[in-house]
Short mmCIF file of C-alpha atoms and ligand atoms in Angstrom, two decimals:
data_model
loop_
_atom_site.label_atom_id
_atom_site.label_comp_id
_atom_site.label_asym_id
_atom_site.label_seq_id
_atom_site.Cartn_x
_atom_site.Cartn_y
_atom_site.Cartn_z
CA MET A 1 -97.28 142.69 86.30
CA GLU A 2 -97.63 139.38 87.76
CA PHE A 3 -100.60 138.64 89.96
CA SER A 4 -101.32 135.68 92.13
CA VAL A 5 -103.25 134.63 95.19
CA LYS A 6 -101.94 133.09 98.50
CA SER A 7 -103.41 132.15 101.88
CA GLY A 8 -101.35 132.44 104.97
CA SER A 9 -100.42 134.66 107.65
CA PRO A 10 -98.97 138.13 106.67
CA GLU A 11 -95.88 137.90 109.46
CA LYS A 12 -94.73 134.64 107.61
CA GLN A 13 -94.74 136.08 103.96
CA ARG A 14 -91.03 136.53 102.62
CA MET A 15 -91.77 139.50 100.40
CA SER A 16 -90.35 142.88 99.92
CA CYS A 17 -93.61 144.62 101.27
CA ILE A 18 -96.65 143.37 103.20
CA VAL A 19 -99.72 145.68 102.68
CA VAL A 20 -102.35 146.27 105.20
CA GLY A 21 -105.08 148.63 106.18
CA VAL A 22 -105.74 150.84 109.19
CA PHE A 23 -109.26 152.48 109.78
CA ASP A 24 -110.18 155.93 111.04
CA SER A 25 -109.70 156.31 114.17
CA ARG A 26 -106.78 154.26 114.80
CA LYS A 27 -108.42 150.96 114.36
CA LEU A 28 -106.20 148.08 112.98
CA SER A 29 -107.77 145.75 110.32
CA ALA A 30 -107.42 141.95 111.10
CA SER A 31 -104.06 141.48 109.50
CA ALA A 32 -102.51 144.82 110.94
CA GLN A 33 -103.70 143.37 114.09
CA ILE A 34 -101.69 140.01 113.45
CA LEU A 35 -98.51 141.90 112.72
CA ASP A 36 -98.88 144.14 115.69
CA ASP A 37 -99.24 140.93 117.95
CA ALA A 38 -96.28 139.44 116.07
CA SER A 39 -94.11 142.62 116.71
CA GLU A 40 -95.35 143.11 120.11
CA GLY A 41 -97.22 146.27 119.72
CA LEU A 42 -94.84 148.30 117.34
CA ILE A 43 -97.51 149.24 115.03
CA SER A 44 -100.05 150.16 117.59
CA ASN A 45 -97.26 152.25 119.48
CA LEU A 46 -96.64 154.17 116.51
CA ILE A 47 -100.27 154.81 115.94
CA ARG A 48 -100.76 155.93 119.35
CA ARG A 49 -97.90 158.31 119.08
CA GLY A 50 -99.87 159.82 116.11
CA GLU A 51 -98.09 158.55 113.30
CA LEU A 52 -101.31 157.46 111.45
CA GLU A 53 -105.06 158.17 112.32
CA GLY A 54 -106.47 155.98 109.57
CA LEU A 55 -107.60 158.63 107.42
CA LEU A 56 -108.33 157.86 103.86
CA GLY A 57 -105.16 158.67 101.85
CA GLN A 58 -102.50 158.47 104.72
CA ASP A 59 -99.63 156.04 104.77
CA LEU A 60 -96.88 154.94 106.82
CA LEU A 61 -93.89 152.68 105.67
CA LEU A 62 -92.20 150.48 108.23
CA HIS A 63 -88.96 148.79 107.71
CA ASN A 64 -87.49 145.78 109.45
CA VAL A 65 -90.39 145.03 111.82
CA PRO A 66 -89.35 142.37 114.42
CA ASN A 67 -90.71 138.92 114.08
CA THR A 68 -91.73 139.32 110.43
CA LEU A 69 -90.07 137.88 107.21
CA CYS A 70 -90.71 140.82 104.96
CA ASP A 71 -88.64 143.84 104.46
CA ARG A 72 -91.34 146.22 104.67
CA ILE A 73 -95.06 146.79 106.07
CA LEU A 74 -96.92 149.45 104.38
CA LEU A 75 -99.94 150.85 106.56
CA LEU A 76 -102.65 152.52 104.65
CA GLY A 77 -105.47 154.50 105.94
CA CYS A 78 -108.82 153.31 104.99
CA GLY A 79 -111.30 156.01 106.48
CA LYS A 80 -114.05 155.14 108.54
CA GLU A 81 -114.67 151.32 108.32
CA LYS A 82 -118.47 151.64 107.83
CA GLU A 83 -117.75 154.25 104.95
CA LEU A 84 -115.59 151.88 103.32
CA ASP A 85 -117.20 151.83 99.47
CA VAL A 86 -116.29 150.83 96.05
CA ASN A 87 -114.63 153.86 95.13
CA ASN A 88 -112.46 154.27 98.22
CA PHE A 89 -111.56 150.59 97.92
CA ARG A 90 -110.11 151.36 94.30
CA LYS A 91 -108.36 154.57 95.77
CA ILE A 92 -106.46 152.67 98.60
CA ASN A 93 -105.37 150.06 95.98
CA ALA A 94 -104.15 152.57 93.52
CA GLN A 95 -102.34 154.30 96.68
CA MET A 96 -100.64 151.00 97.29
CA ALA A 97 -99.21 150.61 93.73
CA LYS A 98 -98.06 154.34 93.86
CA ILE A 99 -96.08 154.11 96.68
CA LEU A 100 -94.79 150.72 96.19
CA ASP A 101 -93.53 151.85 92.82
CA GLN A 102 -91.94 154.93 93.99
CA ARG A 103 -90.22 153.27 96.81
CA GLY A 104 -88.73 150.71 95.10
CA ALA A 105 -90.58 147.73 96.75
CA THR A 106 -90.81 145.61 93.85
CA GLU A 107 -93.18 143.01 95.13
CA ALA A 108 -96.16 142.78 97.67
CA PHE A 109 -98.53 140.77 99.56
CA SER A 110 -101.71 142.68 99.65
CA CYS A 111 -103.90 142.10 102.58
CA LEU A 112 -106.38 144.95 101.35
CA THR A 113 -108.50 142.08 99.98
CA GLU A 114 -109.80 141.29 103.69
CA LEU A 115 -111.30 145.04 104.04
CA PRO A 116 -115.04 144.55 104.33
CA LEU A 117 -117.26 145.89 101.68
CA LYS A 118 -120.91 144.93 101.69
CA ASN A 119 -122.14 142.77 98.72
CA ARG A 120 -118.63 142.41 97.36
CA GLU A 121 -116.91 139.01 97.49
CA ILE A 122 -113.29 138.09 97.22
CA ASP A 123 -113.10 137.66 93.37
CA TRP A 124 -114.75 141.14 92.85
CA LYS A 125 -112.14 142.66 95.39
CA ILE A 126 -109.28 141.14 93.64
CA ARG A 127 -110.34 142.17 90.13
CA GLN A 128 -110.95 145.68 91.26
CA SER A 129 -107.45 145.73 93.14
CA ILE A 130 -105.73 144.70 89.98
CA GLU A 131 -107.66 147.27 87.67
CA ALA A 132 -106.76 150.10 90.22
CA ILE A 133 -103.33 148.97 90.43
CA GLU A 134 -102.80 148.86 86.55
CA GLU A 135 -104.84 152.26 86.31
CA GLN A 136 -102.29 153.89 88.68
CA LEU A 137 -99.15 152.84 86.73
CA TYR A 138 -100.43 153.27 83.20
CA ARG A 139 -98.34 155.53 81.11
CA PHE A 140 -98.61 156.17 77.43
CA ASP A 141 -95.00 157.10 76.71
CA GLN A 142 -94.26 155.33 73.39
CA LEU A 143 -93.68 158.54 71.78
CA LYS A 144 -91.61 160.10 74.18
CA SER A 145 -87.77 160.00 74.25
CA ASP A 146 -87.43 160.22 78.05
CA LYS A 147 -89.55 157.42 79.39
CA GLN A 148 -89.09 158.41 83.19
CA ASN A 149 -89.47 154.85 84.37
CA SER A 150 -89.24 153.96 87.88
CA ARG A 151 -85.85 152.66 88.84
CA ARG A 152 -87.34 149.71 90.60
CA PRO A 153 -90.90 149.39 89.40
CA LEU A 154 -93.70 147.09 91.05
CA ARG A 155 -93.58 143.72 89.39
CA LYS A 156 -95.46 141.28 91.44
CA VAL A 157 -98.66 141.66 93.79
CA VAL A 158 -99.73 138.81 95.63
CA PHE A 159 -103.40 139.09 96.90
CA SER A 160 -104.05 137.30 100.29
CA VAL A 161 -107.09 135.19 100.67
CA SER A 162 -108.46 133.90 103.95
CA SER A 163 -108.18 130.07 103.37
CA ARG A 164 -106.93 127.76 101.02
CA ARG A 165 -110.68 127.08 100.04
CA ASP A 166 -110.77 130.40 98.47
CA LEU A 167 -107.87 129.69 96.10
CA PRO A 168 -109.65 128.43 93.04
CA THR A 169 -111.91 131.66 93.25
CA GLY A 170 -108.92 134.01 93.71
CA GLU A 171 -106.94 132.47 90.84
CA LEU A 172 -109.98 133.00 88.45
CA ALA A 173 -110.45 136.41 89.59
CA VAL A 174 -106.64 136.77 88.81
CA ARG A 175 -107.18 135.23 85.39
CA GLN A 176 -110.10 137.25 84.53
CA GLY A 177 -108.73 140.51 86.07
CA SER A 178 -105.54 140.08 83.89
CA ALA A 179 -107.51 139.48 80.85
CA ILE A 180 -109.54 142.70 81.51
CA ILE A 181 -106.58 144.89 82.20
CA SER A 182 -104.83 144.07 78.90
CA GLY A 183 -108.05 144.78 77.18
CA ILE A 184 -108.15 148.22 78.85
CA LYS A 185 -104.64 148.76 78.35
CA LEU A 186 -105.07 148.04 74.41
CA SER A 187 -108.03 150.20 74.48
CA LYS A 188 -106.17 153.10 76.02
CA ASP A 189 -103.14 152.63 73.86
CA LEU A 190 -105.24 152.80 70.50
CA ALA A 191 -107.27 155.83 72.08
CA ASN A 192 -104.26 157.71 73.00
CA MET A 193 -102.32 157.03 69.92
CA PRO A 194 -102.65 160.30 67.81
CA GLY A 195 -104.70 160.72 64.80
CA ASN A 196 -101.84 160.61 62.51
CA ILE A 197 -100.72 157.36 63.76
CA CYS A 198 -104.22 155.91 64.59
CA THR A 199 -105.95 155.93 61.15
CA PRO A 200 -108.60 153.77 60.14
CA GLY A 201 -106.01 151.50 58.17
CA TYR A 202 -104.06 151.44 61.76
CA LEU A 203 -107.15 150.30 63.30
CA ALA A 204 -107.56 147.65 60.78
CA GLU A 205 -104.04 146.35 61.15
CA GLN A 206 -104.78 146.06 65.10
CA ALA A 207 -107.76 143.92 64.06
CA ARG A 208 -105.91 141.61 61.97
CA SER A 209 -103.11 141.14 64.36
CA LEU A 210 -105.81 140.15 67.00
CA GLY A 211 -106.98 137.67 64.51
CA LYS A 212 -103.46 136.26 64.25
CA THR A 213 -103.03 136.04 68.12
CA TYR A 214 -106.07 134.44 69.19
CA ARG A 215 -107.79 131.14 68.45
CA ASN A 216 -111.49 131.10 67.37
CA PHE A 217 -110.80 134.51 66.02
CA GLU A 218 -111.44 135.75 62.49
CA THR A 219 -110.91 139.17 61.05
CA GLU A 220 -112.64 140.85 57.80
CA ILE A 221 -111.81 144.12 56.50
CA LEU A 222 -114.34 145.77 54.11
CA GLU A 223 -112.84 148.41 51.69
CA GLU A 224 -114.59 151.51 50.31
CA SER A 225 -115.30 149.60 47.19
CA GLN A 226 -117.13 146.87 49.11
CA MET A 227 -119.21 149.59 51.15
CA GLU A 228 -120.14 150.99 47.73
CA GLU A 229 -121.58 147.56 46.80
CA LEU A 230 -123.47 147.36 49.90
CA ALA A 231 -124.75 150.94 49.39
CA MET A 232 -123.36 152.12 52.44
CA GLY A 233 -124.04 156.04 51.53
CA ALA A 234 -124.12 157.24 55.05
CA LEU A 235 -120.91 155.98 56.17
CA LEU A 236 -119.35 156.70 52.78
CA SER A 237 -120.42 160.40 52.83
CA VAL A 238 -118.64 160.84 56.02
CA SER A 239 -115.00 159.38 54.63
CA ARG A 240 -115.39 161.35 51.49
CA GLY A 241 -113.76 164.22 52.97
CA SER A 242 -110.64 162.40 54.13
CA ARG A 243 -107.58 161.25 52.40
CA GLU A 244 -107.24 158.29 54.54
CA SER A 245 -109.88 155.40 53.15
CA ALA A 246 -112.61 154.29 55.43
CA LYS A 247 -112.54 150.60 56.63
CA LEU A 248 -115.28 148.60 58.16
CA ILE A 249 -113.76 146.41 60.57
CA ILE A 250 -115.41 142.74 61.43
CA MET A 251 -113.96 140.64 64.05
CA LYS A 252 -115.86 137.34 64.67
CA TYR A 253 -115.03 135.43 68.08
CA SER A 254 -116.58 132.03 68.02
CA GLY A 255 -116.13 130.49 71.37
CA ALA A 256 -119.69 129.06 71.75
CA ALA A 257 -120.36 125.28 71.66
CA SER A 258 -122.45 125.60 68.71
CA ALA A 259 -121.40 127.98 65.74
CA ASP A 260 -125.24 128.56 65.66
CA GLU A 261 -125.45 130.17 68.80
CA LYS A 262 -126.73 133.55 68.23
CA PRO A 263 -123.84 136.22 68.70
CA VAL A 264 -123.51 139.41 70.86
CA VAL A 265 -122.63 142.10 68.13
CA LEU A 266 -120.60 145.17 69.53
CA VAL A 267 -120.70 148.16 67.27
CA GLY A 268 -117.91 150.59 67.85
CA LYS A 269 -117.86 154.23 66.67
CA GLY A 270 -114.27 154.47 64.98
CA VAL A 271 -113.64 158.13 64.05
CA THR A 272 -110.00 158.36 64.16
CA PHE A 273 -110.26 162.26 64.06
CA ASP A 274 -113.37 164.17 64.15
CA SER A 275 -112.80 168.03 62.88
CA GLY A 276 -116.53 168.45 62.39
CA GLY A 277 -115.96 168.46 58.57
CA ILE A 278 -117.33 171.56 56.97
CA SER A 279 -119.24 172.36 60.08
CA LEU A 280 -115.76 172.92 61.69
CA LYS A 281 -115.36 172.68 65.35
CA PRO A 282 -113.93 175.50 67.32
CA GLY A 283 -110.20 175.11 68.08
CA ALA A 284 -110.22 175.07 71.96
CA ALA A 285 -109.35 171.31 72.93
CA MET A 286 -109.77 170.10 69.37
CA ASP A 287 -106.77 167.55 69.65
CA GLU A 288 -109.19 165.73 72.21
CA MET A 289 -111.23 164.59 68.95
CA LYS A 290 -108.50 161.83 68.29
CA TYR A 291 -110.55 160.23 70.92
CA ASP A 292 -113.67 159.90 68.85
CA MET A 293 -112.56 156.35 68.03
CA CYS A 294 -112.92 155.27 72.06
CA GLY A 295 -116.23 153.22 71.13
CA ALA A 296 -113.90 151.18 68.81
CA ALA A 297 -111.14 151.15 71.15
CA GLY A 298 -113.51 149.83 73.89
CA VAL A 299 -114.68 147.10 71.30
CA PHE A 300 -111.08 146.09 70.74
CA GLY A 301 -110.49 145.95 74.28
CA ALA A 302 -113.48 143.57 75.14
CA MET A 303 -112.72 141.53 71.94
CA SER A 304 -109.12 140.98 73.15
CA ALA A 305 -110.18 140.20 76.65
CA ILE A 306 -112.94 137.61 75.62
CA ALA A 307 -110.29 135.81 73.29
CA GLU A 308 -107.93 135.94 75.92
CA LEU A 309 -110.30 134.01 78.30
CA GLN A 310 -111.50 131.96 75.43
CA LEU A 311 -115.09 132.48 76.72
CA PRO A 312 -117.64 130.29 75.37
CA ILE A 313 -119.66 132.68 73.81
CA ASN A 314 -120.07 134.14 70.24
CA VAL A 315 -119.37 137.82 69.82
CA VAL A 316 -119.06 139.68 66.48
CA ALA A 317 -117.38 143.24 66.53
CA VAL A 318 -118.33 145.71 63.78
CA ILE A 319 -116.26 148.91 63.58
CA PRO A 320 -116.85 151.72 61.06
CA ALA A 321 -113.47 153.38 61.01
CA THR A 322 -113.19 156.82 59.37
CA GLU A 323 -111.90 160.50 59.63
CA ASN A 324 -114.22 163.58 59.56
CA MET A 325 -112.56 166.17 57.74
CA PRO A 326 -113.27 169.44 55.63
CA ASP A 327 -112.25 169.14 51.95
CA GLY A 328 -113.58 169.83 48.33
CA LEU A 329 -115.50 166.39 48.42
CA ALA A 330 -116.64 166.82 51.76
CA SER A 331 -120.53 166.61 52.48
CA LYS A 332 -122.02 169.89 52.97
CA PRO A 333 -124.88 171.18 55.12
CA GLY A 334 -127.95 170.27 53.20
CA ASP A 335 -126.42 167.32 51.46
CA ILE A 336 -128.91 164.18 51.29
CA VAL A 337 -127.31 160.74 51.30
CA THR A 338 -129.12 157.34 51.03
CA SER A 339 -128.31 154.96 53.96
CA MET A 340 -127.82 151.13 53.41
CA SER A 341 -131.22 150.71 54.78
CA GLY A 342 -132.91 152.87 51.74
CA THR A 343 -133.62 155.62 54.36
CA THR A 344 -132.47 158.99 53.00
CA ILE A 345 -130.76 161.51 55.31
CA GLU A 346 -130.47 165.20 55.46
CA ILE A 347 -126.99 166.41 56.68
CA LEU A 348 -127.84 169.39 58.20
CA ASN A 349 -124.48 169.67 60.47
CA THR A 350 -121.42 167.57 59.08
CA ASP A 351 -120.44 167.21 62.87
CA ALA A 352 -122.97 165.00 63.59
CA GLU A 353 -121.05 162.23 61.65
CA GLY A 354 -121.34 159.37 64.17
CA ARG A 355 -124.84 158.32 63.85
CA LEU A 356 -124.16 158.49 60.12
CA ILE A 357 -121.41 155.88 60.38
CA LEU A 358 -123.20 153.99 62.91
CA CYS A 359 -126.39 153.60 61.07
CA ASP A 360 -124.91 151.83 58.23
CA ALA A 361 -122.96 149.61 60.64
CA LEU A 362 -126.17 148.75 62.59
CA THR A 363 -128.14 147.90 59.45
CA TYR A 364 -125.12 145.68 58.43
CA SER A 365 -125.39 144.18 61.74
CA GLN A 366 -128.38 142.38 60.87
CA LYS A 367 -126.86 139.90 58.86
CA PHE A 368 -125.11 138.37 61.92
CA ASN A 369 -128.81 137.31 63.24
CA PRO A 370 -127.69 138.78 66.65
CA GLU A 371 -129.01 137.92 70.01
CA VAL A 372 -128.36 141.66 71.07
CA VAL A 373 -126.61 144.71 69.33
CA ILE A 374 -124.75 147.09 71.55
CA ASP A 375 -123.28 150.12 70.01
CA ILE A 376 -120.63 152.16 71.86
CA ALA A 377 -119.85 155.74 70.90
CA THR A 378 -118.39 159.13 71.62
CA LEU A 379 -121.76 160.57 70.19
CA THR A 380 -122.79 163.86 71.62
CA GLY A 381 -121.36 166.53 73.69
CA ALA A 382 -124.83 166.77 74.96
CA CYS A 383 -124.52 163.54 76.87
CA VAL A 384 -121.62 165.15 78.79
CA ILE A 385 -123.83 168.12 79.55
CA ALA A 386 -126.60 165.61 80.83
CA LEU A 387 -124.62 163.40 82.79
CA GLY A 388 -120.91 164.65 83.47
CA GLY A 389 -118.20 162.24 83.43
CA HIS A 390 -119.64 159.51 85.76
CA PRO A 391 -121.94 157.18 83.89
CA ALA A 392 -122.30 156.59 80.24
CA GLY A 393 -125.56 157.31 78.61
CA LEU A 394 -127.67 154.22 78.12
CA PHE A 395 -130.24 153.83 75.62
CA GLY A 396 -132.22 150.81 73.89
CA ASN A 397 -135.22 149.29 72.67
CA HIS A 398 -135.28 146.02 74.95
CA ASN A 399 -135.58 146.24 78.60
CA PRO A 400 -133.74 143.10 79.87
CA LEU A 401 -130.75 143.93 77.80
CA ILE A 402 -131.03 147.69 79.55
CA ASN A 403 -131.29 145.90 83.08
CA ASP A 404 -128.29 143.81 82.12
CA LEU A 405 -126.18 146.55 81.14
CA LEU A 406 -127.26 148.84 84.29
CA ASN A 407 -126.48 145.91 86.55
CA ALA A 408 -123.05 145.18 84.88
CA GLY A 409 -122.20 148.79 85.38
CA LYS A 410 -123.08 148.75 89.05
CA TYR A 411 -121.15 145.75 89.72
CA SER A 412 -117.98 146.58 87.70
CA GLY A 413 -118.17 150.42 89.01
CA ASP A 414 -118.23 151.25 85.25
CA ARG A 415 -121.74 152.63 85.40
CA CYS A 416 -124.25 153.95 82.83
CA TRP A 417 -127.69 155.41 83.42
CA HIS A 418 -130.78 154.72 81.62
CA MET A 419 -132.28 157.59 79.24
CA PRO A 420 -135.43 157.59 77.42
CA THR A 421 -136.19 157.19 73.78
CA TRP A 422 -139.72 157.86 73.48
CA PRO A 423 -141.50 158.47 70.14
CA GLU A 424 -142.04 162.23 70.80
CA TYR A 425 -138.40 162.85 70.32
CA LYS A 426 -138.75 161.66 66.84
CA GLN A 427 -140.46 164.95 65.64
CA GLN A 428 -137.10 166.69 66.31
CA LEU A 429 -135.50 164.76 63.42
CA LYS A 430 -138.05 165.96 60.66
CA SER A 431 -136.59 166.99 57.38
CA ASN A 432 -138.32 168.79 54.68
CA PHE A 433 -136.35 167.02 52.10
CA ALA A 434 -135.14 163.68 53.51
CA ASP A 435 -136.59 160.93 55.33
CA LEU A 436 -134.57 162.02 58.41
CA ALA A 437 -132.32 165.01 59.44
CA ASN A 438 -129.09 164.06 61.32
CA ILE A 439 -129.63 166.69 63.79
CA GLY A 440 -132.52 167.32 66.24
CA GLY A 441 -131.75 170.81 67.61
CA ARG A 442 -130.30 172.10 70.97
CA GLU A 443 -132.82 170.13 73.19
CA ALA A 444 -131.90 166.69 74.37
CA GLY A 445 -129.26 166.38 72.06
CA SER A 446 -128.09 162.99 73.36
CA ILE A 447 -131.51 161.43 73.08
CA THR A 448 -132.19 162.74 69.66
CA ALA A 449 -128.85 161.18 68.64
CA ALA A 450 -130.06 157.70 69.97
CA VAL A 451 -133.56 158.04 68.51
CA PHE A 452 -131.85 158.62 65.23
CA LEU A 453 -129.99 155.19 65.74
CA ALA A 454 -133.06 153.59 66.88
CA GLN A 455 -134.69 154.00 63.49
CA PHE A 456 -132.09 151.58 62.01
CA THR A 457 -132.22 149.02 64.88
CA LYS A 458 -135.98 147.98 64.90
CA LYS A 459 -135.11 144.23 63.98
CA TYR A 460 -133.10 143.08 66.97
CA ASN A 461 -132.67 144.01 70.64
CA TRP A 462 -130.48 146.88 70.84
CA ALA A 463 -128.75 149.23 73.27
CA HIS A 464 -126.50 152.31 72.55
CA LEU A 465 -123.98 153.69 74.95
CA ASP A 466 -123.04 157.29 74.71
CA ILE A 467 -119.30 157.19 76.22
CA ALA A 468 -118.71 161.08 75.31
CA GLY A 469 -118.47 161.73 78.97
CA VAL A 470 -116.47 158.84 80.19
CA ALA A 471 -113.99 157.61 77.71
CA TRP A 472 -111.23 160.15 78.48
CA LYS A 473 -110.04 162.75 80.51
CA GLY A 474 -109.05 166.24 79.50
CA GLY A 475 -106.71 168.75 81.22
CA GLU A 476 -103.63 168.13 83.23
CA ASN A 477 -104.32 164.18 83.32
CA LYS A 478 -105.37 163.97 79.91
CA GLY A 479 -105.80 160.37 78.69
CA SER A 480 -107.86 157.68 77.90
CA THR A 481 -109.90 155.78 80.80
CA GLY A 482 -110.26 152.38 78.97
CA ARG A 483 -113.98 152.51 79.85
CA PRO A 484 -116.35 150.96 79.11
CA VAL A 485 -114.33 147.86 78.74
CA PRO A 486 -114.94 147.10 82.52
CA LEU A 487 -118.65 147.36 81.82
CA LEU A 488 -118.75 145.15 78.69
CA MET A 489 -116.79 142.53 80.22
CA GLN A 490 -118.82 142.32 83.17
CA TYR A 491 -122.02 142.13 80.86
CA ILE A 492 -120.45 139.36 78.82
CA LEU A 493 -118.95 137.28 81.91
CA ASN A 494 -122.54 137.64 83.37
CA ARG A 495 -123.82 136.17 80.09
CA VAL A 496 -121.60 133.46 80.18
CA GLU A 497 -122.60 132.51 83.54
CA GLU A 498 -126.42 132.68 83.02
CA ASN A 499 -125.71 130.34 80.07
CA ALA A 500 -123.65 127.88 82.05
CA SER A 501 -126.50 127.84 84.66
CA HIS A 502 -129.13 126.46 81.87
N1 BES B 601 -117.84 163.29 68.36
C1 BES B 601 -118.66 164.33 68.84
C2 BES B 601 -119.11 164.27 70.07
C3 BES B 601 -118.11 164.97 71.24
C4 BES B 601 -117.89 166.10 71.35
C5 BES B 601 -118.05 163.93 72.08
C6 BES B 601 -117.27 166.53 72.36
C7 BES B 601 -117.10 164.53 73.35
C8 BES B 601 -116.90 165.75 73.29
C9 BES B 601 -119.65 164.23 67.88
O1 BES B 601 -119.31 163.88 66.67
C10 BES B 601 -120.17 165.51 67.45
O2 BES B 601 -119.65 166.27 67.01
N2 BES B 601 -121.64 165.76 67.88
C11 BES B 601 -122.04 167.09 68.09
C12 BES B 601 -123.58 166.84 67.22
C13 BES B 601 -124.25 168.10 66.83
C14 BES B 601 -123.70 168.57 65.58
C15 BES B 601 -125.74 167.57 66.86
C16 BES B 601 -122.17 167.51 69.29
O3 BES B 601 -122.45 167.05 70.13
O4 BES B 601 -121.85 168.70 69.21
MN1 MN B 602 -118.60 165.22 65.08
ZN1 ZN B 603 -117.70 162.56 66.39
#
């Protein structure tokens, strides 16, 4: 999709469609009013006759409206003007994309950017529009023979800005939005790819290819023999039961003016299929465990967007990639392994594998002398029970980092919610035979998982995002959401801006 910005009156746009909002009840937005005046009341007449109330979700498509240069005008109901919020704004934009794509309007001039939203400026609206449009049109059909493409797909959206003065801001928002959605798309494609194709080796290849695509981007892949040398006994214990060999994927983007500037390190759980191992999962919806690499997918998405924008910052990605399978060599409940840090771990449940691969990746991350480390993982079903599918669980040992992530989540709409990691919870991880147990019982399962990780992150500022509830949707609309790429990108963009102002 091609996105751009333009200032100018809607009736003067030579486009296949102009999109404007109408509020409940029958209140025209500014651009709808302009089009109504130009067409001598055509729109208000239709509305008076009951064609459109302005309720959220309503639409009305008009053709050949007099005194305009466009083929069509799409009126979209926006609900009560005062009740317009971030979610509704996205819904209205998604609906626009759906209708245009179905109706063969290949290009649009969107005046939805004028809709009034508290504390949200034009750049935010443009970025959110881009995300909502692409979210609506995304399909994962690489593996389908019949692609069911729209005959005349939407190709181009031009966002209206109120004056020429807003053009530079708008153009930057388009650049950022486009980079973010290509990151989201990469993340979704990797996540939706089935486990027989998207293996640890496949992820490693993806990382290599990003290294070839972008400037200031290096990729390094550590093989199992190197993990052996590094004594990553926890990570290796998970991959022992799999025919696919584990990879530790390192991507380094060096965009800061100084190579010595401490990096942000992003660690992503990359379990390309989680069967549970010997503690085998039940069969229902087990296919969805191909999504157990969504942490890694999110890190891939963020890395590609950061590199696409060539942001002035240093970022390192560390992705432990492996399958978790049952096998004669697989870990058994009761096995004790030694992590890279030297801490011994009793594996009481082989299905709590995420923390085993992450603990070694987190210990390894120390070597980058990080400013902060953020790990992203589909870590616990318990997090889904606690928070549902709306926010990611946020844990950490450094309040400024936690606040930065909470704020980035609120602003981007890709929210997270802070959970405690108090020392009291550590008792649940006691083992009779090793330093730590890998499970903490039924209570507070997402917290005990985070507290397990906290034992390996004491030397730096750390946050953990449990994305088990937000990374994909099940059921009829099964598919990856691309989260938390928007959150990570907002965090990174805020950091870059913060650095620039000092
Ligand atoms: N990948 C799962 C977590 C998960 C399960 C995410 C379902 C989303 C939906 C993780 O490896 C896991 O199996 N965790 C166990 C931990 C338990 C054994 C302590 C879980 O949540 O049941
Ligand atoms: Mn598991
Ligand atoms: Zn898992």
